Every structure is written in C-alpha cells, then in structure tokens.
PDB file of C-alpha atoms and ligand atoms in Angstrom:
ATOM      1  CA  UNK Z   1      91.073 182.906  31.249  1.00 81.00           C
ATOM      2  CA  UNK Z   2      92.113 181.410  27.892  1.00 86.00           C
ATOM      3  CA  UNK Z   3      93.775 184.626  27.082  1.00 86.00           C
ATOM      4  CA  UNK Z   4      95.520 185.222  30.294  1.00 88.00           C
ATOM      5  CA  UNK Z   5      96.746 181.425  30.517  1.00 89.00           C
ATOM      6  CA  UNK Z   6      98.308 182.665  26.629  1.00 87.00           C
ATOM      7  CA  UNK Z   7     100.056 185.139  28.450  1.00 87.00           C
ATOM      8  CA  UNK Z   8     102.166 183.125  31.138  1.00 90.00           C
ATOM      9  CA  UNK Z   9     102.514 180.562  28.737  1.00 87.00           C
ATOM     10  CA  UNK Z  10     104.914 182.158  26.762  1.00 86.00           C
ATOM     11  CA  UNK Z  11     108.752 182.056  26.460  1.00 82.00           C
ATOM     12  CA  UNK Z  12     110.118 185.204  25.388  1.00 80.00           C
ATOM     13  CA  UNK Z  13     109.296 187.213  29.016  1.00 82.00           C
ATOM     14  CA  UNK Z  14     111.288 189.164  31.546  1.00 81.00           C
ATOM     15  CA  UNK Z  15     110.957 187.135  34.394  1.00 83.00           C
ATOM     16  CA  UNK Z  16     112.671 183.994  32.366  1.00 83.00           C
ATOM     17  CA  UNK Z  17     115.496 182.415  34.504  1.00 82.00           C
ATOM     18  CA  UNK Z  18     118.750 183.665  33.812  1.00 78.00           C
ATOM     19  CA  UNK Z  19     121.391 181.469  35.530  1.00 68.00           C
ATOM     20  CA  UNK Z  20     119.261 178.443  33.319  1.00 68.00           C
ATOM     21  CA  UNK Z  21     121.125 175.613  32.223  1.00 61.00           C
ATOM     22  CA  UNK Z  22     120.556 174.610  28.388  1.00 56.00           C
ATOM     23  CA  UNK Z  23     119.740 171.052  28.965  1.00 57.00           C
ATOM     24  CA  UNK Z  24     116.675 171.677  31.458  1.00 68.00           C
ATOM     25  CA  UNK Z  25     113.538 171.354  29.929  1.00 78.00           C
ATOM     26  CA  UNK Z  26     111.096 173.816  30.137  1.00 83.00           C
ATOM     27  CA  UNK Z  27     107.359 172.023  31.170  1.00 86.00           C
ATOM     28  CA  UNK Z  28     104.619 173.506  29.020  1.00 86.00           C
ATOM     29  CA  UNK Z  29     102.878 175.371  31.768  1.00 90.00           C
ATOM     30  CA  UNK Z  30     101.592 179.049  32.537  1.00 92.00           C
ATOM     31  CA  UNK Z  31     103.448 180.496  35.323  1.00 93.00           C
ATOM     32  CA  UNK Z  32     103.480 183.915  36.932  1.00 94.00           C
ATOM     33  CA  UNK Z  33     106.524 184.714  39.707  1.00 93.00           C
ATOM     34  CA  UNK Z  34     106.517 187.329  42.476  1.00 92.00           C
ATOM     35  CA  UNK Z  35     109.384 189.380  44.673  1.00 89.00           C
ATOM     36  CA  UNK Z  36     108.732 190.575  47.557  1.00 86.00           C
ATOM     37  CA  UNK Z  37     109.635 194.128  48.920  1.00 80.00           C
ATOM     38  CA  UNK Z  38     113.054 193.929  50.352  1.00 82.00           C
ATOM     39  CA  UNK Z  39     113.609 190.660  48.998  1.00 88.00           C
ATOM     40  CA  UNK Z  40     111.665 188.622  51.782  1.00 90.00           C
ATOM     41  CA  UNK Z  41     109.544 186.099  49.822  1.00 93.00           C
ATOM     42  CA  UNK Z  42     110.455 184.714  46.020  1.00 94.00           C
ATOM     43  CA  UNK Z  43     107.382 183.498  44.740  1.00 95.00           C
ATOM     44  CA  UNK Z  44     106.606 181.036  41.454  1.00 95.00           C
ATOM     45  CA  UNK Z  45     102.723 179.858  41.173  1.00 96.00           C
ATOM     46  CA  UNK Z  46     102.160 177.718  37.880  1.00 94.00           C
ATOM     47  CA  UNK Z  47      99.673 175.334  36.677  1.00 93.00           C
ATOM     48  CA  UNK Z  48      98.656 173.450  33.507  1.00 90.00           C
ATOM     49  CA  UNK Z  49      95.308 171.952  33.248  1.00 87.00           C
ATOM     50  CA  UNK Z  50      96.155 168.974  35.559  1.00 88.00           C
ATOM     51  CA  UNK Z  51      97.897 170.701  38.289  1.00 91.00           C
ATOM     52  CA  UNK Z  52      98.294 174.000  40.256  1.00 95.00           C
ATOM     53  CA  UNK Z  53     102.129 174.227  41.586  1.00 96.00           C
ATOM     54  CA  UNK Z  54     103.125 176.662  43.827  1.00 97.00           C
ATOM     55  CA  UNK Z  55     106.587 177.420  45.250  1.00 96.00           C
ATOM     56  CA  UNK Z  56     107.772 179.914  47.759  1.00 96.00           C
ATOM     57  CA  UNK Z  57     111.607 180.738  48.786  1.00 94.00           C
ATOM     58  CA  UNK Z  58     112.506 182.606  51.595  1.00 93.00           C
ATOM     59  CA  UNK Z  59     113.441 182.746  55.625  1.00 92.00           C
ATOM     60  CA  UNK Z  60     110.689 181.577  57.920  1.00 92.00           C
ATOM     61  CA  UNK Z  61     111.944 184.495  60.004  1.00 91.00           C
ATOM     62  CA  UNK Z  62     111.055 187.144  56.738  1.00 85.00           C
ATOM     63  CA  UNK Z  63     114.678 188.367  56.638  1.00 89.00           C
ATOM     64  CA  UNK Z  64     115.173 189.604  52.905  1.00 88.00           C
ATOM     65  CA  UNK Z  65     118.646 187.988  51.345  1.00 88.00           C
ATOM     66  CA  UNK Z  66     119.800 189.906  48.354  1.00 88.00           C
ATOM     67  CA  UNK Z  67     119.563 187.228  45.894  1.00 86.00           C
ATOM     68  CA  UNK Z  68     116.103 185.983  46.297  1.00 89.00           C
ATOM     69  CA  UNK Z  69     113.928 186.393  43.270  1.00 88.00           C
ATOM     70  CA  UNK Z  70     110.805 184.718  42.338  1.00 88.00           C
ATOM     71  CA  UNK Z  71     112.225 184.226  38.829  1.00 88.00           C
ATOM     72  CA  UNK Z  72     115.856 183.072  39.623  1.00 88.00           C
ATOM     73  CA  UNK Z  73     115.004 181.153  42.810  1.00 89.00           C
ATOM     74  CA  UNK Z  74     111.519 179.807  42.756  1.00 93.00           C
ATOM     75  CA  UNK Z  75     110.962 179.301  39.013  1.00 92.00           C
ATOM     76  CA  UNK Z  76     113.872 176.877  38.188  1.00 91.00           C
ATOM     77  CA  UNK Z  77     112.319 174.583  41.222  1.00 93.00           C
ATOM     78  CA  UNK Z  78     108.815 174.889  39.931  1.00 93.00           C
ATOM     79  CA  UNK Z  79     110.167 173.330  36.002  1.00 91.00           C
ATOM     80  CA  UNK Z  80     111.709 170.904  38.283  1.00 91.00           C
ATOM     81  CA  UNK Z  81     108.450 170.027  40.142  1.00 93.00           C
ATOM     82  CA  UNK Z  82     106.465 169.774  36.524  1.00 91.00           C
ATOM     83  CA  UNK Z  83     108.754 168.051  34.817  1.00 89.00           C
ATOM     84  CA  UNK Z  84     108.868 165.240  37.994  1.00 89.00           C
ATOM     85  CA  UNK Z  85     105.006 165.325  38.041  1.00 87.00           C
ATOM     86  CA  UNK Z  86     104.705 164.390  34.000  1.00 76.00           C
ATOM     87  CA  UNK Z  87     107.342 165.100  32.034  1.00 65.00           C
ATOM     88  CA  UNK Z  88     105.892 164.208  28.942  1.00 68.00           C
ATOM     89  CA  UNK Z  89     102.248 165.490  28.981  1.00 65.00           C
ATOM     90  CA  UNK Z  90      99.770 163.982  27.396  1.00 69.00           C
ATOM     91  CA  UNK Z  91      96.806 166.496  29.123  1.00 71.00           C
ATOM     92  CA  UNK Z  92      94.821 168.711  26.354  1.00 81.00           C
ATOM     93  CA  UNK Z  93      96.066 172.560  26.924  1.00 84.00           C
ATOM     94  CA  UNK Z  94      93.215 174.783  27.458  1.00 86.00           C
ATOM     95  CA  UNK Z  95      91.531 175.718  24.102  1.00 85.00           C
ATOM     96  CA  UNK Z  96      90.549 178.891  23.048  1.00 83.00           C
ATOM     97  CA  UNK Z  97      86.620 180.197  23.869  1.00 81.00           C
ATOM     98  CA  UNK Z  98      83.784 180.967  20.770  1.00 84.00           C
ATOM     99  CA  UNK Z  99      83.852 184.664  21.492  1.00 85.00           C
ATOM    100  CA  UNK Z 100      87.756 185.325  20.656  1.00 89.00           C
ATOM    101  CA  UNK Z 101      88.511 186.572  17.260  1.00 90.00           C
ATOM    102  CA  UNK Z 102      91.527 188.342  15.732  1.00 90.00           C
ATOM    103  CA  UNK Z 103      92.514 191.670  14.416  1.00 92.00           C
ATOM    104  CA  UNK Z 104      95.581 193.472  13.705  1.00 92.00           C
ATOM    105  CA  UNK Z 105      96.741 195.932  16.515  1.00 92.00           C
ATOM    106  CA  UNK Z 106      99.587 198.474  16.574  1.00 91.00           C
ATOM    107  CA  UNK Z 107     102.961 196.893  18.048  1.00 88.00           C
ATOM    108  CA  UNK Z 108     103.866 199.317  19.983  1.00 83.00           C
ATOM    109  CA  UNK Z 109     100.882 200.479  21.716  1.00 82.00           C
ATOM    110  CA  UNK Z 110      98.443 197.354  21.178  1.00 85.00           C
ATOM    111  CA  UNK Z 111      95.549 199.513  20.206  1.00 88.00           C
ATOM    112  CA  UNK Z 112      93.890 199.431  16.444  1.00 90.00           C
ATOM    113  CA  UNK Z 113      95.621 200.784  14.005  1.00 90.00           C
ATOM    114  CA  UNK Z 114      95.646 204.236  12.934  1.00 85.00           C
ATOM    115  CA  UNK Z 115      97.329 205.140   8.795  1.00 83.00           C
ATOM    116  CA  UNK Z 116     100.586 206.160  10.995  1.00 81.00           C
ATOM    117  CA  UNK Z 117     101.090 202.640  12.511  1.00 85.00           C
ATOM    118  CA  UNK Z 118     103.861 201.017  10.082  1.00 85.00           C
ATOM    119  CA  UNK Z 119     104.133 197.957  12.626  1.00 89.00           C
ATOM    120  CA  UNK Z 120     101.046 195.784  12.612  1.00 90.00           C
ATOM    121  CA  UNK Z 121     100.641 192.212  13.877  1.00 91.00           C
ATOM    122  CA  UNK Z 122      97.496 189.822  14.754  1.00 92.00           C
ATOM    123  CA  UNK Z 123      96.806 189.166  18.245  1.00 89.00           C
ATOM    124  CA  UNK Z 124      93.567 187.925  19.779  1.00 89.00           C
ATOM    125  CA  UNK Z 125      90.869 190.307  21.067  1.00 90.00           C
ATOM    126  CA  UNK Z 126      87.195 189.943  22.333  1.00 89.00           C
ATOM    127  CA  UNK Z 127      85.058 191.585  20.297  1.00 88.00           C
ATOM    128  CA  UNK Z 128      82.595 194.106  22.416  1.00 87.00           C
ATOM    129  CA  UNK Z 129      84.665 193.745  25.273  1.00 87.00           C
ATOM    130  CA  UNK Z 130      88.283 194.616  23.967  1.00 88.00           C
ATOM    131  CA  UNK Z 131      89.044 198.648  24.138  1.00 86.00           C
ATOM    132  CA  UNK Z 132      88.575 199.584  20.835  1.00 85.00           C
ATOM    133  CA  UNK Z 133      90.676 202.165  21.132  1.00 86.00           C
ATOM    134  CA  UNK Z 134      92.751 203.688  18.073  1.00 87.00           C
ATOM    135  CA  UNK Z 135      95.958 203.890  18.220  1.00 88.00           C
ATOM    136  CA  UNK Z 136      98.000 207.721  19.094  1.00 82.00           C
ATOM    137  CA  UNK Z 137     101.095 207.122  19.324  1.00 79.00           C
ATOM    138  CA  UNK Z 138     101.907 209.888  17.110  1.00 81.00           C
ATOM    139  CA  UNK Z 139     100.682 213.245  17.767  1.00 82.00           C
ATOM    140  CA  UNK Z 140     101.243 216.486  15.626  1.00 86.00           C
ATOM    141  CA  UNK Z 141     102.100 219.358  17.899  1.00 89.00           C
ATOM    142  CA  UNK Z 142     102.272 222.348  16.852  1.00 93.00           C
ATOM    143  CA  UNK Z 143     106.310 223.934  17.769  1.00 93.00           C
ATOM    144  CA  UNK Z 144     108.214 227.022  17.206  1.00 92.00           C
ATOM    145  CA  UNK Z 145     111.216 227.278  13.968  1.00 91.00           C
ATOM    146  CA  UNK Z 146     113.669 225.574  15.929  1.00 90.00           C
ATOM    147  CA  UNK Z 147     111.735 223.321  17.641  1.00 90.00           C
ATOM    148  CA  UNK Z 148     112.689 223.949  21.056  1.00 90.00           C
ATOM    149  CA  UNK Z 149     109.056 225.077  22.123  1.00 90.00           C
ATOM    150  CA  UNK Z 150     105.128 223.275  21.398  1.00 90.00           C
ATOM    151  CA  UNK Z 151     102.504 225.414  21.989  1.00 91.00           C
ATOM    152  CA  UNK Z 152      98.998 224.386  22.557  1.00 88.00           C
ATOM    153  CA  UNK Z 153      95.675 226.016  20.293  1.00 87.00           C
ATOM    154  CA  UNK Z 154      95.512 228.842  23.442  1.00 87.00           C
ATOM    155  CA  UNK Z 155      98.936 230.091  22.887  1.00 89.00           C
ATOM    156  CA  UNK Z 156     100.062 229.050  19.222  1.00 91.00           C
ATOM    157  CA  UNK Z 157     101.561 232.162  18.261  1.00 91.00           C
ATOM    158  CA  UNK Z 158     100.200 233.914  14.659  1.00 90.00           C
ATOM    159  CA  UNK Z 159     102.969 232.744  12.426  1.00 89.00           C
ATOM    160  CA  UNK Z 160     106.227 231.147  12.930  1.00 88.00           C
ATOM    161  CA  UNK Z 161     105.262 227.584  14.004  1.00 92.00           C
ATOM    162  CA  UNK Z 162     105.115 225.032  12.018  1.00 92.00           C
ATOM    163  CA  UNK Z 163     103.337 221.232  12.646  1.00 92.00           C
ATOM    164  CA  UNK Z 164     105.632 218.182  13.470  1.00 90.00           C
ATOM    165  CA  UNK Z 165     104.645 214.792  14.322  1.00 87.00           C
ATOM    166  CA  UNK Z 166     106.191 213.385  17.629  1.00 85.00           C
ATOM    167  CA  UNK Z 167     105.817 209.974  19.154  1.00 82.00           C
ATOM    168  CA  UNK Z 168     103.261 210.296  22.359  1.00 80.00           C
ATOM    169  CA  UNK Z 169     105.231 208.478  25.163  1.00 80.00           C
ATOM    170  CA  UNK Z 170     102.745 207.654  28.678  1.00 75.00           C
ATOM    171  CA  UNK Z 171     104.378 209.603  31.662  1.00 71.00           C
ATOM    172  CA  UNK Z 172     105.365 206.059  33.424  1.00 73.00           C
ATOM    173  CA  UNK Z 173     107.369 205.209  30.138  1.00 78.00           C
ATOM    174  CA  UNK Z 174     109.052 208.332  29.878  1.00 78.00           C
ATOM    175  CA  UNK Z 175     110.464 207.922  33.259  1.00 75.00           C
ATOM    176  CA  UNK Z 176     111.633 203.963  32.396  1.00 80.00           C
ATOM    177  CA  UNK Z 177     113.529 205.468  29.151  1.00 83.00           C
ATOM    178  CA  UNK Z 178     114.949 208.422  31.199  1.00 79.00           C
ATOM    179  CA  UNK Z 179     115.941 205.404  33.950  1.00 80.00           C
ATOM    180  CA  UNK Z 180     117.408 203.157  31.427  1.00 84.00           C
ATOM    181  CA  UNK Z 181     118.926 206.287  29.651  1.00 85.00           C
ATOM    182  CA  UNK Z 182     117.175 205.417  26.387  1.00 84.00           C
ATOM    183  CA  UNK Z 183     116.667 207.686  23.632  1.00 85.00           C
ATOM    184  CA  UNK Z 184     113.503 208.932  22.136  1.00 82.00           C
ATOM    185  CA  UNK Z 185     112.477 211.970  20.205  1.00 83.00           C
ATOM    186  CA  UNK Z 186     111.443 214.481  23.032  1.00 82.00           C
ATOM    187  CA  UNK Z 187     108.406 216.552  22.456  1.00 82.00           C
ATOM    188  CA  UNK Z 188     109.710 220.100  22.725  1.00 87.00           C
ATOM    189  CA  UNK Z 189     109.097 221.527  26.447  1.00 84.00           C
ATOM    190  CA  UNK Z 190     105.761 223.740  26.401  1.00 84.00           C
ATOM    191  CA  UNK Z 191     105.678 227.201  25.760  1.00 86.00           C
ATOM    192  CA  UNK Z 192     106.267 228.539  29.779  1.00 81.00           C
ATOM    193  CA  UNK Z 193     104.626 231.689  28.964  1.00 83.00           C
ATOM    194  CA  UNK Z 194     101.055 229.359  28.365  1.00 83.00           C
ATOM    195  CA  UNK Z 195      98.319 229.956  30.655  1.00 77.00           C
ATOM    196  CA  UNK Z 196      97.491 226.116  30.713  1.00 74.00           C
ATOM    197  CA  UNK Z 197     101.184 224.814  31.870  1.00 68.00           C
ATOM    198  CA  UNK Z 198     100.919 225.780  35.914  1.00 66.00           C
ATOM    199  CA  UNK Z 199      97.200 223.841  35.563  1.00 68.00           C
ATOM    200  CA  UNK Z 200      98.671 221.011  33.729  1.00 73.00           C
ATOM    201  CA  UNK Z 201     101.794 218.431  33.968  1.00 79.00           C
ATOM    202  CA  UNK Z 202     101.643 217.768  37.670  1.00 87.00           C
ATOM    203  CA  UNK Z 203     103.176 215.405  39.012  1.00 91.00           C
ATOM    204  CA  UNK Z 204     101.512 212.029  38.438  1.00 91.00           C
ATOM    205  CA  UNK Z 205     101.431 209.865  41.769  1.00 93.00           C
ATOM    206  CA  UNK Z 206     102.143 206.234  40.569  1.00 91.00           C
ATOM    207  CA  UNK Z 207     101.845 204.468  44.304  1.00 93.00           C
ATOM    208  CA  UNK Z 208      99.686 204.447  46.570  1.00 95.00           C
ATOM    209  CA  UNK Z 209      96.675 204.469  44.886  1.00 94.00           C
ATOM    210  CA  UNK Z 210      93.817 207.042  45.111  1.00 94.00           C
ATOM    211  CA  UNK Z 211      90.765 206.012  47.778  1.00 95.00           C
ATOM    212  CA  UNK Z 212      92.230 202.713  48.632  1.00 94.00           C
ATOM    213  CA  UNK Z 213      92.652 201.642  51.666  1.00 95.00           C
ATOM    214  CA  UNK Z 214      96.123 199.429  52.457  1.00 94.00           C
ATOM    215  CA  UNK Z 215      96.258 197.092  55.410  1.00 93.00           C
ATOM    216  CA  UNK Z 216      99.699 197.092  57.649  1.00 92.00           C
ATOM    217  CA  UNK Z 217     101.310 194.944  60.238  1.00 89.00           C
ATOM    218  CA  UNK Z 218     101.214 196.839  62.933  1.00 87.00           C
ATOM    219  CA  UNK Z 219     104.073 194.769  64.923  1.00 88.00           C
ATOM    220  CA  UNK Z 220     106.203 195.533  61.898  1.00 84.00           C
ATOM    221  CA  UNK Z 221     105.920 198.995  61.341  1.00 86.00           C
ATOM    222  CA  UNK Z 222     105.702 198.819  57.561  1.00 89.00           C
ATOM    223  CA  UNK Z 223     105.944 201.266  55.228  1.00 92.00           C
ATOM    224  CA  UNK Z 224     104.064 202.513  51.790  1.00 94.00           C
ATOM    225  CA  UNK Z 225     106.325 203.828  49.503  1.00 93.00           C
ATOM    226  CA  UNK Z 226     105.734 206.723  47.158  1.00 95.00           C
ATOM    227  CA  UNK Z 227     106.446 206.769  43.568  1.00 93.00           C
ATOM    228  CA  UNK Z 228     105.638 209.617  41.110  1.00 92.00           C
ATOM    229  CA  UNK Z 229     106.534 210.775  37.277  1.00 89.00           C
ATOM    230  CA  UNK Z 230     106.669 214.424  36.450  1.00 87.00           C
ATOM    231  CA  UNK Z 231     107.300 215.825  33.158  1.00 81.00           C
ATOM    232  CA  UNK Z 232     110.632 217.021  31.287  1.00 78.00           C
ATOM    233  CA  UNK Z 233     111.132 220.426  32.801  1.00 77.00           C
ATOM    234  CA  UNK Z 234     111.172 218.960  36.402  1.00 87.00           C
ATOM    235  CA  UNK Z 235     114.328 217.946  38.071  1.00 89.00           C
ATOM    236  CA  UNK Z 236     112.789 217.343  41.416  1.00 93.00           C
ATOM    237  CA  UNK Z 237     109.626 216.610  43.397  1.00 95.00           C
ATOM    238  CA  UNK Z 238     108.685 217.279  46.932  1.00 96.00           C
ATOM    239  CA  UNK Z 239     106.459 214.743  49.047  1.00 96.00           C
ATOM    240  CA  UNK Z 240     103.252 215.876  51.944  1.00 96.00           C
ATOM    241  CA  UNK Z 241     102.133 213.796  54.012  1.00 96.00           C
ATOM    242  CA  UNK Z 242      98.730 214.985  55.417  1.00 95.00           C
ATOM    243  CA  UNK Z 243     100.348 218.198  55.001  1.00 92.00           C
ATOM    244  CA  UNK Z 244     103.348 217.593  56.469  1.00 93.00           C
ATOM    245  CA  UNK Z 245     106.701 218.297  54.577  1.00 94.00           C
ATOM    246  CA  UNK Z 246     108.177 214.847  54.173  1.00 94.00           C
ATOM    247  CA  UNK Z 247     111.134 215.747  51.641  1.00 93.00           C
ATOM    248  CA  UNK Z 248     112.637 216.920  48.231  1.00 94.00           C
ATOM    249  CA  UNK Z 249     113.784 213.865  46.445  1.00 94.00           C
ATOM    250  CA  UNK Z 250     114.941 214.179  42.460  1.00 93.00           C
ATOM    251  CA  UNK Z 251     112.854 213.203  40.121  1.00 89.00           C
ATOM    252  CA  UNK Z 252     111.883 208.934  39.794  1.00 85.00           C
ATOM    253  CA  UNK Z 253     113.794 208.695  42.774  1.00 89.00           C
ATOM    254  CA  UNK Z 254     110.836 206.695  45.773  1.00 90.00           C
ATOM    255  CA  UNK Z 255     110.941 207.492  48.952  1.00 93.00           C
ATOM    256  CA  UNK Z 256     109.007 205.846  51.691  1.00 94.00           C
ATOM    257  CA  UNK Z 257     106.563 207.021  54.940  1.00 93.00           C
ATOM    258  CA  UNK Z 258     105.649 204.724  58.000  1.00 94.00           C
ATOM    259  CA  UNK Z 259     101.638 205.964  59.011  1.00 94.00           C
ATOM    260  CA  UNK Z 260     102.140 205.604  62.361  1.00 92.00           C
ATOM    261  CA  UNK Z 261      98.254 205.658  63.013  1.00 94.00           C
ATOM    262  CA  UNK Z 262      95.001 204.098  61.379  1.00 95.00           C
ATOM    263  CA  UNK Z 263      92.944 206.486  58.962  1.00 95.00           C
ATOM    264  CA  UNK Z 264      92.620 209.167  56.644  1.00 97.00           C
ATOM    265  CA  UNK Z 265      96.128 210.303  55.248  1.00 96.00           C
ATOM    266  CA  UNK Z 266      96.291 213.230  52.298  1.00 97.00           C
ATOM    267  CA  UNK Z 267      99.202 212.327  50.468  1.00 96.00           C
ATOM    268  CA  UNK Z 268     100.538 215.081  47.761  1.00 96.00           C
ATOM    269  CA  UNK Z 269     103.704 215.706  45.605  1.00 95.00           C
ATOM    270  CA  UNK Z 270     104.353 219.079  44.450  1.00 94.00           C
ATOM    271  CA  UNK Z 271     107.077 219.630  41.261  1.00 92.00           C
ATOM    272  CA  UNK Z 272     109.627 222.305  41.443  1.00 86.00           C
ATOM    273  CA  UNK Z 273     107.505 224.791  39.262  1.00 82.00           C
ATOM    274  CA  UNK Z 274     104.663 225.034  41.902  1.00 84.00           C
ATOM    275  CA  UNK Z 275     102.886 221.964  40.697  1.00 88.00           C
ATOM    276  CA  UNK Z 276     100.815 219.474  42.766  1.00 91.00           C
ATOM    277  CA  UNK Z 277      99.027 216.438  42.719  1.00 93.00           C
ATOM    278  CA  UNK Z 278      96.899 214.911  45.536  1.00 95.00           C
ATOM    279  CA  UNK Z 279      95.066 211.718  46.612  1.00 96.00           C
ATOM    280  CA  UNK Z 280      93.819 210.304  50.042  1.00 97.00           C
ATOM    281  CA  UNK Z 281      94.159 206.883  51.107  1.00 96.00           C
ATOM    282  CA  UNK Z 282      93.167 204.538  54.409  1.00 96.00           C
ATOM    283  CA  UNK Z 283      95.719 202.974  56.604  1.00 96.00           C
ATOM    284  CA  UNK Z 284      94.599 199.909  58.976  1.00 95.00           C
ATOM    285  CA  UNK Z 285      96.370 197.811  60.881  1.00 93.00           C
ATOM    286  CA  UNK Z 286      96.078 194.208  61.728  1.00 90.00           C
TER     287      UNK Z 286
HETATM  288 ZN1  LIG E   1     100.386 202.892  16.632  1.00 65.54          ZN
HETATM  289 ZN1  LIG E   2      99.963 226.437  25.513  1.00 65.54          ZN
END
C-alpha cells in the first residue's frame, strides 16, 4: 500500500492537468483519474490519510462529450475539494513498512542491473517479493554483413555474420514508438528463409484478455474492442471472430465486435504472413 500510495503521490505523471493555473495549489494527496470509453464518465478518486475524495464528471444520460477527461475535468475539482477540506495539513502521511529496502534498478526497464545498464537509480523494492529479475534490455543477435538480416542458432549461417548488440524493445512498446513515430535502433528483420519465423512472431492480442469472462449491458449493445501488436515485417492484421472473418485492419489500428449472444467466443488475429494468435473469452449480459 505504502508503495502504491508513493506512486499517485507524485508530480511528474501523465495524467497531470494541463489547462492548470500556476497559482492553484496542489494538496499533498495520492490520486489516480479514469476516462471512460467514448468519453462518457471522467473520473478522479484521491485520498490522504484523513479522507477518501472521489469525483465523477459526466451526463446523467452517459452521452460522451469530447472534452471530458478524468485528468482535465475531474482532477482540478478534486485539488479544489482538498484544499477546501484542509488546506494546510497537519495529518502524518503514511510511512513506509519494515520489509521495504532499496536497491539500484535499471532506468529504463526497472529490473536489476545487468554490466550493460549505464543508467542506474535507487528505488524501493520488497525483498523476496520484488521480481528479481535482471535486466535485458540489450540483446546480442547474431546478423548478416550489412545488417539487414538476424538469424537465430538454427539458421546462423557458417561464416559471414557477425554479433551486434541491439536494444530489446516489448512488442506493446514497439507499437507506441512506431505510433508516436519515434526512433529506435530496429533489430534487423529475421532471416525469412528460418524454419522458426512462420511458428514465431504472431500477432500478440493485447485486449480482450485470454479466459476471462467480460460482463455487457445488454440494453446497450456494447462492444469489446480488439487490440493487437505484430512484429516489423507486418503491415496488416486480420480479425476472427469464432471463426468468422471480421476484417483486415493495418497494423495498431483497433477495431471493435458487438457479441450479440452470451458464451463462448474464439477470438483470433492472423498477420499477413500466415500468422495467428488465438484466445477464448465469456460474454454475459446483465
Ligand atoms: Zn537495463
Ligand atoms: Zn532463425
């Protein structure tokens, strides 16, 4: 709790108010917002340890407006509801448990350190319960001359490669840089001619989640949407829907489906080179 309460306590975050005026002051509280989809509901829940505020924005009817946002509508009234409570606090902040310690982590990935990690800072961590995990953000790959192909131990061809160290970007990151049109050093595309590329680099199928089951409104015929990452070489993706063709959408683009009945629904996303990913989840309505 201590450490999560450190979390929305802090200043430098993305859902800070934009449109803030200098002279408000900003109560010393942990606060966490929320946006509805389609703009419906602009949420801002925050406490400190003498009160629990929460504040909600929208239509009583549940028609979205454009501008509502849980950090630009709902947060500026929640300062305003602290600050009006107690201005000037005199309540002790929550301390810190027995069982936290420190270590140094990687910056960029948050994991310990490995000898390639230049950037290092302290953070807090529970020992025996923290992921221990060491950092690999780097990862040698093995490519050809030019460095237009990586191969993998199963097809690394007798001579002519050589071993260069690239920075390991997660599949959901690569497709927020490619968004954003941010530049990173690319790993080179796998060798096609490798046995192992048609098994792996699928698709990845961000939303919905695997075996979960996701409860509708019935009366307002809702809809899941359907978000996916696939690698480099793919410029589009193709949705089923218990089988059914739903669409070819490019790739990081969502789409949406409406289940129209309760149960079992087999959703998959296949990439243009013949590559597919599945999951099932549970539709109920209420
Ligand atoms: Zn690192
Ligand atoms: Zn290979």
């Amino acid at each position: 709790a201590f450490l999560t309460t450190d979390i929305l306590t802090k200043l430098t975050r993305p859902d800070m108010p934009n449109n803030m005026e200098n002279n408000v002051n900003i109560p010393k509280i942990a606060w966490k917002t929320g946006t509805s989809y389609g703009r419906r509901d602009a949420w801002s829940i925050g406490y400190n340890s003498k009160y629990t505020v929460g504040v909600w924005v929208g239509n009583f009817s549940g028609e979205g407006v454009p501008e509502l946002s849980g950090a630009e509508m709902a947060t500026p009234l929640l300062f305003k509801i602290f600050n009006t409570l107690q201005y000037k606090t005199t309540e002790q902040w929550f301390s810190a448990t027995d069982d936290l310690d420190f270590r140094y982590i990687c910056s960029e990935s948050g994991q310990i350190p490995n000898a390639e990690c230049k950037h290092q800072v302290i953070d807090y961590y529970l020992p025996k319960k923290s992921p221990n995990k060491r950092c690999e953000h780097y990862k040698y790959t093995y490519t050809n001359a030019e460095e237009s192909l990586s191969f993998c131990t199963r097809c690394l061809p007798e001579n002519g490669y050589k071993k260069k160290k690239y920075k390991h970007v997660d599949q959901e990151l690569v497709s927020y840089y490619d968004l954003h049109n941010i530049t990173y050093v690319k790993r080179p595309k796998h060798n096609p001619g490798c046995e192992r590329v048609f098994k792996e680099n699928a698709p990845t199928i961000i939303f919905p989640e695997k075996n979960t089951e996701y409860v509708l409104f019935k009366q307002e015929k809702q809809k899941i949407i359907l978000k996916s990452t696939a690698s480099n070489d793919v410029d589009n993706v193709y949705w089923f829907v218990n089988n059914k063709f739903l669409g070819k959408f490019k790739k990081g683009k969502d789409t949406f489906f409406r289940p129209e009945k309760e149960g079992e629904y087999k959703i998959s996303c296949s990439d243009d080179k013949g590559r597919n990913s599945k999951l099932k989840i549970k539709v109920r309505f209420i």
